[in-house]
Amino acid sequence: MSVTLTPRVLKAEEVLDHLRALRSRQPVRYWAFYSSQLGGIVTDPALMVIPFDDHMVHRGHGVFDTAAIVDGRIYDLEAHLDRFIRSATTSRLTLPCTREEMRDVIARTAAASGKRDGSIRYWISAGPGSLGLPPAAGAEPGFFVMIHAGLAYPDTWYSKGLRVMTTTYPIKPPLYAVTKSTNYLPNILMQMEAQEAGLDNGVFVDEAGNVGESSNMNVAFVTRDGILKHPKFDHILSGCTSLRLLELAHGLEGNLLRGVEVCDVPVAEARGAREMLLIGSSIKVAPIVEWDGKPIGDGTPGPIARALFDVLAQDMRSARDRLLDVPY
Ligand SMILES: Cc1ncc(COP(=O)(O)O)c(C=O)c1O
């Protein structure tokens, strides 16, 4: 029973015991956590906590971003920090420190994890001090960094492909879609809806009938005449993985692709694509083989999904100008 029906006032040590019990009931793979509020790094998941009255918790006033640790280096952190700071600005959050200090804390927290491969997530919160809407007077913005095992996806997503549906939930208005805030309610509902329908994920479509994005991934297409088409980034999150892949994809031109375009992608046109791709930091590149019960192309994973996965995997290990050494 996780809800105590006859609660009493607890001593501080009991709280710690209960936080540890919570973690032992549900083990997690979180390796290191920095909190500006705790004043340092903890490695015991029971201590990875945030005050309840921080506005990020009870009002969703916070932003976050990610990065990957690949063989002891952090990949493409600057692109993610650009988006992180943009999201904080749009959300009218005060930066807790300079960009250089954030980068340094992220790298040091990664080092404290001791892990050479893993995922990083970091947040800026509005801070604690009230249960109101605007940040409390004197609220100090929080900065948090989590080093964790990352989201795991089944191998079959890559070998056999995914099946998706157009979600019945409305796409976020552009201002909120381009901001990586901690409010992911539409994204969560979309994924739950797809899973309940026996599918792998959903796709947002905008009011004009153009393809948007998926739950925590971008979507792209390869047309029958070999053009890689990606929806414009004015009404969806500008995925760091997509932006990098759109550059790297030029390397496939002349061989597998005839061109690369960022443009509106009407659903009617998208349904006739030869390949449909899911793209993001956690999934990298995976083929979608079925959308709303109809096959994409011949209903099997295509060569561009595989080729883009490979160029990205290689970039993550070898693009020296995009790799930051973790100071273990
Ligand atoms: C809604 C949404 N779209 C797209 C993406 C893909 O972005 P990235 O490639 O930076 O992981 C993400 C993940 O951050 C996301 O949450």
PDB file of C-alpha atoms in Angstrom, residues 22-316:
ATOM      1  CA  LEU A  22       9.895   3.888  -2.583  1.00  0.00           C
ATOM      2  CA  ARG A  23      12.995   3.326  -4.701  1.00  0.00           C
ATOM      3  CA  SER A  24      13.388  -0.292  -3.625  1.00  0.00           C
ATOM      4  CA  ARG A  25       9.776  -0.998  -4.620  1.00  0.00           C
ATOM      5  CA  GLN A  26      10.511   0.423  -8.047  1.00  0.00           C
ATOM      6  CA  PRO A  27      14.215   0.352  -8.929  1.00  0.00           C
ATOM      7  CA  VAL A  28      15.433   3.023 -11.336  1.00  0.00           C
ATOM      8  CA  ARG A  29      18.609   3.503 -13.310  1.00  0.00           C
ATOM      9  CA  TYR A  30      19.462   7.055 -12.291  1.00  0.00           C
ATOM     10  CA  TRP A  31      23.185   7.334 -11.644  1.00  0.00           C
ATOM     11  CA  ALA A  32      23.887  10.915 -10.597  1.00  0.00           C
ATOM     12  CA  PHE A  33      21.764  13.991  -9.939  1.00  0.00           C
ATOM     13  CA  TYR A  34      22.845  17.585  -9.488  1.00  0.00           C
ATOM     14  CA  SER A  35      20.491  20.034  -7.827  1.00  0.00           C
ATOM     15  CA  SER A  36      21.225  23.709  -7.244  1.00  0.00           C
ATOM     16  CA  GLN A  37      18.762  23.412  -4.362  1.00  0.00           C
ATOM     17  CA  LEU A  38      20.643  20.525  -2.727  1.00  0.00           C
ATOM     18  CA  GLY A  39      23.904  22.357  -3.466  1.00  0.00           C
ATOM     19  CA  GLY A  40      25.679  19.418  -5.106  1.00  0.00           C
ATOM     20  CA  ILE A  41      25.464  15.966  -6.649  1.00  0.00           C
ATOM     21  CA  VAL A  42      23.813  12.864  -5.167  1.00  0.00           C
ATOM     22  CA  THR A  43      24.069   9.312  -6.452  1.00  0.00           C
ATOM     23  CA  ASP A  44      21.417   7.696  -4.217  1.00  0.00           C
ATOM     24  CA  PRO A  45      18.133   7.883  -6.205  1.00  0.00           C
ATOM     25  CA  ALA A  46      16.225   8.324  -2.936  1.00  0.00           C
ATOM     26  CA  LEU A  47      17.850  11.738  -2.594  1.00  0.00           C
ATOM     27  CA  MET A  48      17.000  12.918  -6.127  1.00  0.00           C
ATOM     28  CA  VAL A  49      14.174  15.147  -4.958  1.00  0.00           C
ATOM     29  CA  ILE A  50      12.758  18.624  -5.523  1.00  0.00           C
ATOM     30  CA  PRO A  51      10.616  20.744  -3.144  1.00  0.00           C
ATOM     31  CA  PHE A  52       6.936  20.269  -3.848  1.00  0.00           C
ATOM     32  CA  ASP A  53       6.273  24.008  -4.069  1.00  0.00           C
ATOM     33  CA  ASP A  54       8.747  24.531  -6.895  1.00  0.00           C
ATOM     34  CA  HIS A  55       6.550  25.897  -9.672  1.00  0.00           C
ATOM     35  CA  MET A  56       7.975  23.297 -12.062  1.00  0.00           C
ATOM     36  CA  VAL A  57       6.238  20.640  -9.954  1.00  0.00           C
ATOM     37  CA  HIS A  58       2.801  22.065  -9.345  1.00  0.00           C
ATOM     38  CA  ARG A  59       2.372  24.460 -12.302  1.00  0.00           C
ATOM     39  CA  GLY A  60       4.661  22.992 -14.961  1.00  0.00           C
ATOM     40  CA  HIS A  61       6.759  26.176 -15.067  1.00  0.00           C
ATOM     41  CA  GLY A  62      10.053  24.667 -16.100  1.00  0.00           C
ATOM     42  CA  VAL A  63      12.020  23.665 -19.191  1.00  0.00           C
ATOM     43  CA  PHE A  64      14.351  20.805 -19.933  1.00  0.00           C
ATOM     44  CA  ASP A  65      16.661  19.346 -22.513  1.00  0.00           C
ATOM     45  CA  THR A  66      18.793  16.290 -23.095  1.00  0.00           C
ATOM     46  CA  ALA A  67      22.097  14.996 -24.422  1.00  0.00           C
ATOM     47  CA  ALA A  68      23.763  11.623 -24.842  1.00  0.00           C
ATOM     48  CA  ILE A  69      26.997  10.331 -23.322  1.00  0.00           C
ATOM     49  CA  VAL A  70      28.728   8.235 -25.963  1.00  0.00           C
ATOM     50  CA  ASP A  71      31.927   6.437 -25.081  1.00  0.00           C
ATOM     51  CA  GLY A  72      32.898   8.989 -22.436  1.00  0.00           C
ATOM     52  CA  ARG A  73      31.934  12.097 -24.425  1.00  0.00           C
ATOM     53  CA  ILE A  74      28.823  14.262 -24.515  1.00  0.00           C
ATOM     54  CA  TYR A  75      27.358  14.558 -28.016  1.00  0.00           C
ATOM     55  CA  ASP A  76      26.028  17.817 -29.493  1.00  0.00           C
ATOM     56  CA  LEU A  77      25.577  19.541 -26.125  1.00  0.00           C
ATOM     57  CA  GLU A  78      25.851  23.038 -27.636  1.00  0.00           C
ATOM     58  CA  ALA A  79      22.849  22.499 -29.932  1.00  0.00           C
ATOM     59  CA  HIS A  80      20.825  21.241 -26.959  1.00  0.00           C
ATOM     60  CA  LEU A  81      21.977  24.171 -24.782  1.00  0.00           C
ATOM     61  CA  ASP A  82      20.910  26.619 -27.525  1.00  0.00           C
ATOM     62  CA  ARG A  83      17.398  25.141 -27.456  1.00  0.00           C
ATOM     63  CA  PHE A  84      17.392  24.937 -23.634  1.00  0.00           C
ATOM     64  CA  ILE A  85      18.191  28.638 -23.275  1.00  0.00           C
ATOM     65  CA  ARG A  86      15.652  29.515 -25.993  1.00  0.00           C
ATOM     66  CA  SER A  87      12.980  27.517 -24.155  1.00  0.00           C
ATOM     67  CA  ALA A  88      13.862  29.205 -20.852  1.00  0.00           C
ATOM     68  CA  THR A  89      13.610  32.631 -22.481  1.00  0.00           C
ATOM     69  CA  THR A  90      10.231  31.874 -24.083  1.00  0.00           C
ATOM     70  CA  SER A  91       9.028  30.578 -20.723  1.00  0.00           C
ATOM     71  CA  ARG A  92      10.267  33.741 -18.965  1.00  0.00           C
ATOM     72  CA  LEU A  93      12.476  31.704 -16.662  1.00  0.00           C
ATOM     73  CA  THR A  94      15.534  33.327 -15.126  1.00  0.00           C
ATOM     74  CA  LEU A  95      18.717  31.471 -16.037  1.00  0.00           C
ATOM     75  CA  PRO A  96      20.217  30.066 -12.818  1.00  0.00           C
ATOM     76  CA  CYS A  97      23.786  30.712 -14.019  1.00  0.00           C
ATOM     77  CA  THR A  98      25.728  31.293 -17.228  1.00  0.00           C
ATOM     78  CA  ARG A  99      25.710  28.881 -20.153  1.00  0.00           C
ATOM     79  CA  GLU A 100      29.363  28.043 -19.441  1.00  0.00           C
ATOM     80  CA  GLU A 101      28.514  27.207 -15.819  1.00  0.00           C
ATOM     81  CA  MET A 102      25.583  25.031 -16.909  1.00  0.00           C
ATOM     82  CA  ARG A 103      27.841  23.175 -19.361  1.00  0.00           C
ATOM     83  CA  ASP A 104      30.417  22.670 -16.623  1.00  0.00           C
ATOM     84  CA  VAL A 105      27.874  21.360 -14.089  1.00  0.00           C
ATOM     85  CA  ILE A 106      26.446  18.974 -16.718  1.00  0.00           C
ATOM     86  CA  ALA A 107      29.906  17.616 -17.507  1.00  0.00           C
ATOM     87  CA  ARG A 108      30.831  17.249 -13.812  1.00  0.00           C
ATOM     88  CA  THR A 109      27.575  15.452 -13.019  1.00  0.00           C
ATOM     89  CA  ALA A 110      28.232  13.106 -15.935  1.00  0.00           C
ATOM     90  CA  ALA A 111      31.698  12.480 -14.496  1.00  0.00           C
ATOM     91  CA  ALA A 112      30.241  11.745 -11.039  1.00  0.00           C
ATOM     92  CA  SER A 113      28.091   8.993 -12.603  1.00  0.00           C
ATOM     93  CA  GLY A 114      31.228   7.208 -13.745  1.00  0.00           C
ATOM     94  CA  LYS A 115      29.315   5.990 -16.814  1.00  0.00           C
ATOM     95  CA  ARG A 116      30.819   6.136 -20.281  1.00  0.00           C
ATOM     96  CA  ASP A 117      27.450   5.649 -22.018  1.00  0.00           C
ATOM     97  CA  GLY A 118      24.109   7.008 -20.921  1.00  0.00           C
ATOM     98  CA  SER A 119      21.666   9.876 -21.146  1.00  0.00           C
ATOM     99  CA  ILE A 120      21.560  13.331 -19.630  1.00  0.00           C
ATOM    100  CA  ARG A 121      18.504  15.394 -18.835  1.00  0.00           C
ATOM    101  CA  TYR A 122      18.632  18.847 -17.284  1.00  0.00           C
ATOM    102  CA  TRP A 123      15.993  21.308 -16.160  1.00  0.00           C
ATOM    103  CA  ILE A 124      15.527  24.934 -15.169  1.00  0.00           C
ATOM    104  CA  SER A 125      12.644  25.487 -12.772  1.00  0.00           C
ATOM    105  CA  ALA A 126      10.904  28.679 -11.690  1.00  0.00           C
ATOM    106  CA  GLY A 127      11.768  27.808  -8.088  1.00  0.00           C
ATOM    107  CA  PRO A 128       9.884  27.362  -4.813  1.00  0.00           C
ATOM    108  CA  GLY A 129       8.210  29.820  -2.468  1.00  0.00           C
ATOM    109  CA  SER A 130       4.488  29.829  -3.168  1.00  0.00           C
ATOM    110  CA  LEU A 131       1.613  27.848  -4.607  1.00  0.00           C
ATOM    111  CA  GLY A 132       0.551  30.700  -6.881  1.00  0.00           C
ATOM    112  CA  LEU A 133       0.943  31.109 -10.616  1.00  0.00           C
ATOM    113  CA  PRO A 134       3.736  33.611 -11.198  1.00  0.00           C
ATOM    114  CA  PRO A 135       7.042  32.714  -9.542  1.00  0.00           C
ATOM    115  CA  ALA A 136       7.094  33.624  -5.847  1.00  0.00           C
ATOM    116  CA  ALA A 137       8.781  36.850  -4.777  1.00  0.00           C
ATOM    117  CA  GLY A 138      12.474  36.087  -4.415  1.00  0.00           C
ATOM    118  CA  ALA A 139      12.123  32.638  -6.009  1.00  0.00           C
ATOM    119  CA  GLU A 140      15.530  31.257  -6.956  1.00  0.00           C
ATOM    120  CA  PRO A 141      15.446  29.369 -10.256  1.00  0.00           C
ATOM    121  CA  GLY A 142      16.459  25.730  -9.851  1.00  0.00           C
ATOM    122  CA  PHE A 143      18.957  23.891 -12.049  1.00  0.00           C
ATOM    123  CA  PHE A 144      18.918  20.101 -12.090  1.00  0.00           C
ATOM    124  CA  VAL A 145      20.921  17.514 -14.032  1.00  0.00           C
ATOM    125  CA  MET A 146      20.103  13.809 -14.164  1.00  0.00           C
ATOM    126  CA  ILE A 147      22.471  11.177 -15.556  1.00  0.00           C
ATOM    127  CA  HIS A 148      20.484   8.040 -16.325  1.00  0.00           C
ATOM    128  CA  ALA A 149      20.312   4.912 -18.435  1.00  0.00           C
ATOM    129  CA  GLY A 150      18.057   6.480 -21.053  1.00  0.00           C
ATOM    130  CA  LEU A 151      14.855   5.307 -22.658  1.00  0.00           C
ATOM    131  CA  ALA A 152      15.028   1.768 -24.014  1.00  0.00           C
ATOM    132  CA  TYR A 153      13.225   0.812 -27.208  1.00  0.00           C
ATOM    133  CA  PRO A 154      12.660  -2.718 -28.516  1.00  0.00           C
ATOM    134  CA  ASP A 155      15.070  -4.031 -31.159  1.00  0.00           C
ATOM    135  CA  THR A 156      12.067  -4.860 -33.331  1.00  0.00           C
ATOM    136  CA  TRP A 157      11.430  -1.128 -33.787  1.00  0.00           C
ATOM    137  CA  TYR A 158      14.590  -1.072 -35.896  1.00  0.00           C
ATOM    138  CA  SER A 159      14.413  -4.534 -37.475  1.00  0.00           C
ATOM    139  CA  LYS A 160      10.671  -4.679 -38.197  1.00  0.00           C
ATOM    140  CA  GLY A 161       9.592  -1.046 -37.860  1.00  0.00           C
ATOM    141  CA  LEU A 162       6.908   0.746 -35.847  1.00  0.00           C
ATOM    142  CA  ARG A 163       3.156   1.093 -36.273  1.00  0.00           C
ATOM    143  CA  VAL A 164       1.643   4.500 -35.522  1.00  0.00           C
ATOM    144  CA  MET A 165      -1.703   6.287 -35.588  1.00  0.00           C
ATOM    145  CA  THR A 166      -2.807   9.870 -36.082  1.00  0.00           C
ATOM    146  CA  THR A 167      -3.644  10.997 -32.582  1.00  0.00           C
ATOM    147  CA  THR A 168      -7.078  12.283 -31.702  1.00  0.00           C
ATOM    148  CA  TYR A 169      -5.414  14.857 -29.396  1.00  0.00           C
ATOM    149  CA  PRO A 170      -4.846  18.346 -30.805  1.00  0.00           C
ATOM    150  CA  ILE A 171      -1.297  19.453 -31.579  1.00  0.00           C
ATOM    151  CA  LYS A 172       0.151  22.073 -29.214  1.00  0.00           C
ATOM    152  CA  PRO A 173      -0.141  25.668 -30.484  1.00  0.00           C
ATOM    153  CA  PRO A 174       3.200  26.672 -32.088  1.00  0.00           C
ATOM    154  CA  LEU A 175       4.536  28.749 -29.159  1.00  0.00           C
ATOM    155  CA  TYR A 176       4.231  25.756 -26.815  1.00  0.00           C
ATOM    156  CA  ALA A 177       5.314  23.181 -29.394  1.00  0.00           C
ATOM    157  CA  VAL A 178       8.622  24.944 -30.082  1.00  0.00           C
ATOM    158  CA  THR A 179       9.316  25.311 -26.344  1.00  0.00           C
ATOM    159  CA  LYS A 180      10.641  22.257 -24.526  1.00  0.00           C
ATOM    160  CA  SER A 181       8.685  22.895 -21.358  1.00  0.00           C
ATOM    161  CA  THR A 182       7.883  20.335 -18.686  1.00  0.00           C
ATOM    162  CA  ASN A 183       4.258  20.306 -19.851  1.00  0.00           C
ATOM    163  CA  TYR A 184       4.063  17.145 -21.964  1.00  0.00           C
ATOM    164  CA  LEU A 185       0.421  16.334 -21.332  1.00  0.00           C
ATOM    165  CA  PRO A 186      -0.605  16.156 -25.030  1.00  0.00           C
ATOM    166  CA  ASN A 187       2.493  14.066 -25.804  1.00  0.00           C
ATOM    167  CA  ILE A 188       1.750  11.665 -22.941  1.00  0.00           C
ATOM    168  CA  LEU A 189      -1.915  11.308 -23.878  1.00  0.00           C
ATOM    169  CA  MET A 190      -0.963  10.642 -27.482  1.00  0.00           C
ATOM    170  CA  GLN A 191       1.413   7.859 -26.542  1.00  0.00           C
ATOM    171  CA  MET A 192      -1.036   6.265 -24.106  1.00  0.00           C
ATOM    172  CA  GLU A 193      -3.769   6.381 -26.721  1.00  0.00           C
ATOM    173  CA  ALA A 194      -1.512   4.646 -29.270  1.00  0.00           C
ATOM    174  CA  GLN A 195      -0.402   1.982 -26.798  1.00  0.00           C
ATOM    175  CA  GLU A 196      -3.997   1.268 -25.820  1.00  0.00           C
ATOM    176  CA  ALA A 197      -4.761   0.757 -29.520  1.00  0.00           C
ATOM    177  CA  GLY A 198      -1.928  -1.815 -29.677  1.00  0.00           C
ATOM    178  CA  LEU A 199       0.345   0.581 -31.597  1.00  0.00           C
ATOM    179  CA  ASP A 200       3.769   2.023 -30.908  1.00  0.00           C
ATOM    180  CA  ASN A 201       3.186   5.763 -31.049  1.00  0.00           C
ATOM    181  CA  GLY A 202       1.080   8.620 -32.386  1.00  0.00           C
ATOM    182  CA  VAL A 203       1.526  11.481 -34.834  1.00  0.00           C
ATOM    183  CA  PHE A 204       0.206  15.021 -34.405  1.00  0.00           C
ATOM    184  CA  VAL A 205      -1.357  16.617 -37.459  1.00  0.00           C
ATOM    185  CA  ASP A 206      -1.876  20.394 -37.526  1.00  0.00           C
ATOM    186  CA  GLU A 207      -5.064  22.280 -38.355  1.00  0.00           C
ATOM    187  CA  ALA A 208      -3.966  22.807 -41.963  1.00  0.00           C
ATOM    188  CA  GLY A 209      -3.623  19.036 -42.421  1.00  0.00           C
ATOM    189  CA  ASN A 210       0.189  19.008 -42.329  1.00  0.00           C
ATOM    190  CA  VAL A 211       2.244  16.460 -40.404  1.00  0.00           C
ATOM    191  CA  GLY A 212       3.590  17.722 -37.066  1.00  0.00           C
ATOM    192  CA  GLU A 213       5.641  15.395 -34.893  1.00  0.00           C
ATOM    193  CA  SER A 214       5.387  12.378 -32.632  1.00  0.00           C
ATOM    194  CA  SER A 215       5.382  12.147 -28.822  1.00  0.00           C
ATOM    195  CA  ASN A 216       9.048  12.878 -28.158  1.00  0.00           C
ATOM    196  CA  MET A 217      10.415  12.465 -31.643  1.00  0.00           C
ATOM    197  CA  ASN A 218      10.259  14.161 -35.009  1.00  0.00           C
ATOM    198  CA  VAL A 219       8.787  12.538 -38.108  1.00  0.00           C
ATOM    199  CA  ALA A 220      10.213  12.674 -41.635  1.00  0.00           C
ATOM    200  CA  PHE A 221       9.470  11.059 -44.995  1.00  0.00           C
ATOM    201  CA  VAL A 222      11.240   9.811 -48.092  1.00  0.00           C
ATOM    202  CA  THR A 223       9.108  10.509 -51.151  1.00  0.00           C
ATOM    203  CA  ARG A 224       8.719   8.062 -54.016  1.00  0.00           C
ATOM    204  CA  ASP A 225      11.168  10.151 -56.045  1.00  0.00           C
ATOM    205  CA  GLY A 226      13.808  10.024 -53.298  1.00  0.00           C
ATOM    206  CA  ILE A 227      13.453  13.383 -51.505  1.00  0.00           C
ATOM    207  CA  LEU A 228      13.908  13.428 -47.722  1.00  0.00           C
ATOM    208  CA  LYS A 229      11.114  15.721 -46.520  1.00  0.00           C
ATOM    209  CA  HIS A 230      10.942  17.066 -42.982  1.00  0.00           C
ATOM    210  CA  PRO A 231       8.140  19.260 -41.581  1.00  0.00           C
ATOM    211  CA  LYS A 232       9.064  22.898 -40.938  1.00  0.00           C
ATOM    212  CA  PHE A 233      10.180  23.661 -37.401  1.00  0.00           C
ATOM    213  CA  ASP A 234       7.839  26.618 -36.851  1.00  0.00           C
ATOM    214  CA  HIS A 235       5.087  24.538 -35.207  1.00  0.00           C
ATOM    215  CA  ILE A 236       7.015  21.576 -33.776  1.00  0.00           C
ATOM    216  CA  LEU A 237      10.080  21.114 -31.612  1.00  0.00           C
ATOM    217  CA  SER A 238      13.276  21.773 -33.523  1.00  0.00           C
ATOM    218  CA  GLY A 239      14.834  18.394 -32.909  1.00  0.00           C
ATOM    219  CA  CYS A 240      18.598  18.528 -32.538  1.00  0.00           C
ATOM    220  CA  THR A 241      18.806  15.061 -34.106  1.00  0.00           C
ATOM    221  CA  SER A 242      16.699  16.071 -37.102  1.00  0.00           C
ATOM    222  CA  LEU A 243      18.695  19.259 -37.643  1.00  0.00           C
ATOM    223  CA  ARG A 244      21.951  17.320 -37.629  1.00  0.00           C
ATOM    224  CA  LEU A 245      20.559  14.540 -39.842  1.00  0.00           C
ATOM    225  CA  LEU A 246      19.303  17.069 -42.371  1.00  0.00           C
ATOM    226  CA  GLU A 247      22.940  18.139 -42.756  1.00  0.00           C
ATOM    227  CA  LEU A 248      24.328  14.612 -42.779  1.00  0.00           C
ATOM    228  CA  ALA A 249      21.689  13.407 -45.272  1.00  0.00           C
ATOM    229  CA  HIS A 250      23.360  15.459 -48.006  1.00  0.00           C
ATOM    230  CA  GLY A 251      26.059  12.801 -47.892  1.00  0.00           C
ATOM    231  CA  LEU A 252      23.503  10.280 -49.198  1.00  0.00           C
ATOM    232  CA  GLU A 253      22.533  12.471 -52.154  1.00  0.00           C
ATOM    233  CA  GLY A 254      23.269  11.068 -55.572  1.00  0.00           C
ATOM    234  CA  ASN A 255      23.303   7.572 -54.151  1.00  0.00           C
ATOM    235  CA  LEU A 256      20.246   6.870 -51.973  1.00  0.00           C
ATOM    236  CA  LEU A 257      18.589  10.309 -51.995  1.00  0.00           C
ATOM    237  CA  ARG A 258      17.815  12.922 -54.647  1.00  0.00           C
ATOM    238  CA  GLY A 259      17.424  15.831 -52.243  1.00  0.00           C
ATOM    239  CA  VAL A 260      16.598  17.120 -48.761  1.00  0.00           C
ATOM    240  CA  GLU A 261      13.730  19.537 -48.038  1.00  0.00           C
ATOM    241  CA  VAL A 262      12.255  21.192 -44.956  1.00  0.00           C
ATOM    242  CA  CYS A 263       8.719  22.116 -45.961  1.00  0.00           C
ATOM    243  CA  ASP A 264       5.060  21.638 -45.125  1.00  0.00           C
ATOM    244  CA  VAL A 265       4.258  17.940 -45.482  1.00  0.00           C
ATOM    245  CA  PRO A 266       0.524  17.463 -46.162  1.00  0.00           C
ATOM    246  CA  VAL A 267      -0.833  14.247 -44.677  1.00  0.00           C
ATOM    247  CA  ALA A 268      -2.263  13.157 -48.038  1.00  0.00           C
ATOM    248  CA  GLU A 269       1.183  13.383 -49.631  1.00  0.00           C
ATOM    249  CA  ALA A 270       2.914  11.825 -46.614  1.00  0.00           C
ATOM    250  CA  ARG A 271       0.750   8.712 -46.776  1.00  0.00           C
ATOM    251  CA  GLY A 272       2.190   7.958 -50.222  1.00  0.00           C
ATOM    252  CA  ALA A 273       5.798   8.148 -48.994  1.00  0.00           C
ATOM    253  CA  ARG A 274       8.259   5.363 -49.658  1.00  0.00           C
ATOM    254  CA  GLU A 275       9.627   5.611 -46.111  1.00  0.00           C
ATOM    255  CA  MET A 276       8.487   7.260 -42.886  1.00  0.00           C
ATOM    256  CA  LEU A 277      11.009   7.904 -40.127  1.00  0.00           C
ATOM    257  CA  LEU A 278      10.978   8.632 -36.421  1.00  0.00           C
ATOM    258  CA  ILE A 279      13.928  10.771 -35.353  1.00  0.00           C
ATOM    259  CA  GLY A 280      15.130  11.875 -31.918  1.00  0.00           C
ATOM    260  CA  SER A 281      17.952  11.772 -29.400  1.00  0.00           C
ATOM    261  CA  SER A 282      16.628   8.671 -27.696  1.00  0.00           C
ATOM    262  CA  ILE A 283      15.378   6.659 -30.697  1.00  0.00           C
ATOM    263  CA  LYS A 284      17.975   8.018 -33.176  1.00  0.00           C
ATOM    264  CA  VAL A 285      16.321   6.917 -36.460  1.00  0.00           C
ATOM    265  CA  ALA A 286      13.690   4.178 -36.724  1.00  0.00           C
ATOM    266  CA  PRO A 287      11.419   3.155 -39.596  1.00  0.00           C
ATOM    267  CA  ILE A 288       7.632   3.467 -39.400  1.00  0.00           C
ATOM    268  CA  VAL A 289       6.062   0.743 -41.525  1.00  0.00           C
ATOM    269  CA  GLU A 290       2.377   1.306 -40.838  1.00  0.00           C
ATOM    270  CA  TRP A 291       0.323   4.479 -40.262  1.00  0.00           C
ATOM    271  CA  ASP A 292      -3.389   4.383 -39.450  1.00  0.00           C
ATOM    272  CA  GLY A 293      -3.566   0.713 -40.465  1.00  0.00           C
ATOM    273  CA  LYS A 294      -2.046   1.275 -43.926  1.00  0.00           C
ATOM    274  CA  PRO A 295       1.456   0.260 -44.989  1.00  0.00           C
ATOM    275  CA  ILE A 296       4.129   2.866 -45.682  1.00  0.00           C
ATOM    276  CA  GLY A 297       5.879   1.899 -48.918  1.00  0.00           C
ATOM    277  CA  ASP A 298       5.970  -1.871 -49.053  1.00  0.00           C
ATOM    278  CA  GLY A 299       5.361  -2.127 -45.296  1.00  0.00           C
ATOM    279  CA  THR A 300       8.946  -3.048 -44.429  1.00  0.00           C
ATOM    280  CA  PRO A 301      11.875  -0.926 -43.143  1.00  0.00           C
ATOM    281  CA  GLY A 302      13.570   0.937 -45.988  1.00  0.00           C
ATOM    282  CA  PRO A 303      17.213   1.673 -46.798  1.00  0.00           C
ATOM    283  CA  ILE A 304      17.198   5.387 -45.880  1.00  0.00           C
ATOM    284  CA  ALA A 305      16.153   4.713 -42.273  1.00  0.00           C
ATOM    285  CA  ARG A 306      19.059   2.326 -41.940  1.00  0.00           C
ATOM    286  CA  ALA A 307      21.539   4.590 -43.723  1.00  0.00           C
ATOM    287  CA  LEU A 308      20.578   7.613 -41.597  1.00  0.00           C
ATOM    288  CA  PHE A 309      20.820   5.531 -38.415  1.00  0.00           C
ATOM    289  CA  ASP A 310      24.342   4.523 -39.415  1.00  0.00           C
ATOM    290  CA  VAL A 311      25.553   8.038 -40.307  1.00  0.00           C
ATOM    291  CA  LEU A 312      24.159   9.358 -37.038  1.00  0.00           C
ATOM    292  CA  ALA A 313      25.767   6.558 -34.998  1.00  0.00           C
ATOM    293  CA  GLN A 314      29.069   7.345 -36.665  1.00  0.00           C
ATOM    294  CA  ASP A 315      28.665  11.108 -36.088  1.00  0.00           C
ATOM    295  CA  MET A 316      27.977  10.496 -32.394  1.00  0.00           C
TER     296      MET A 316
END
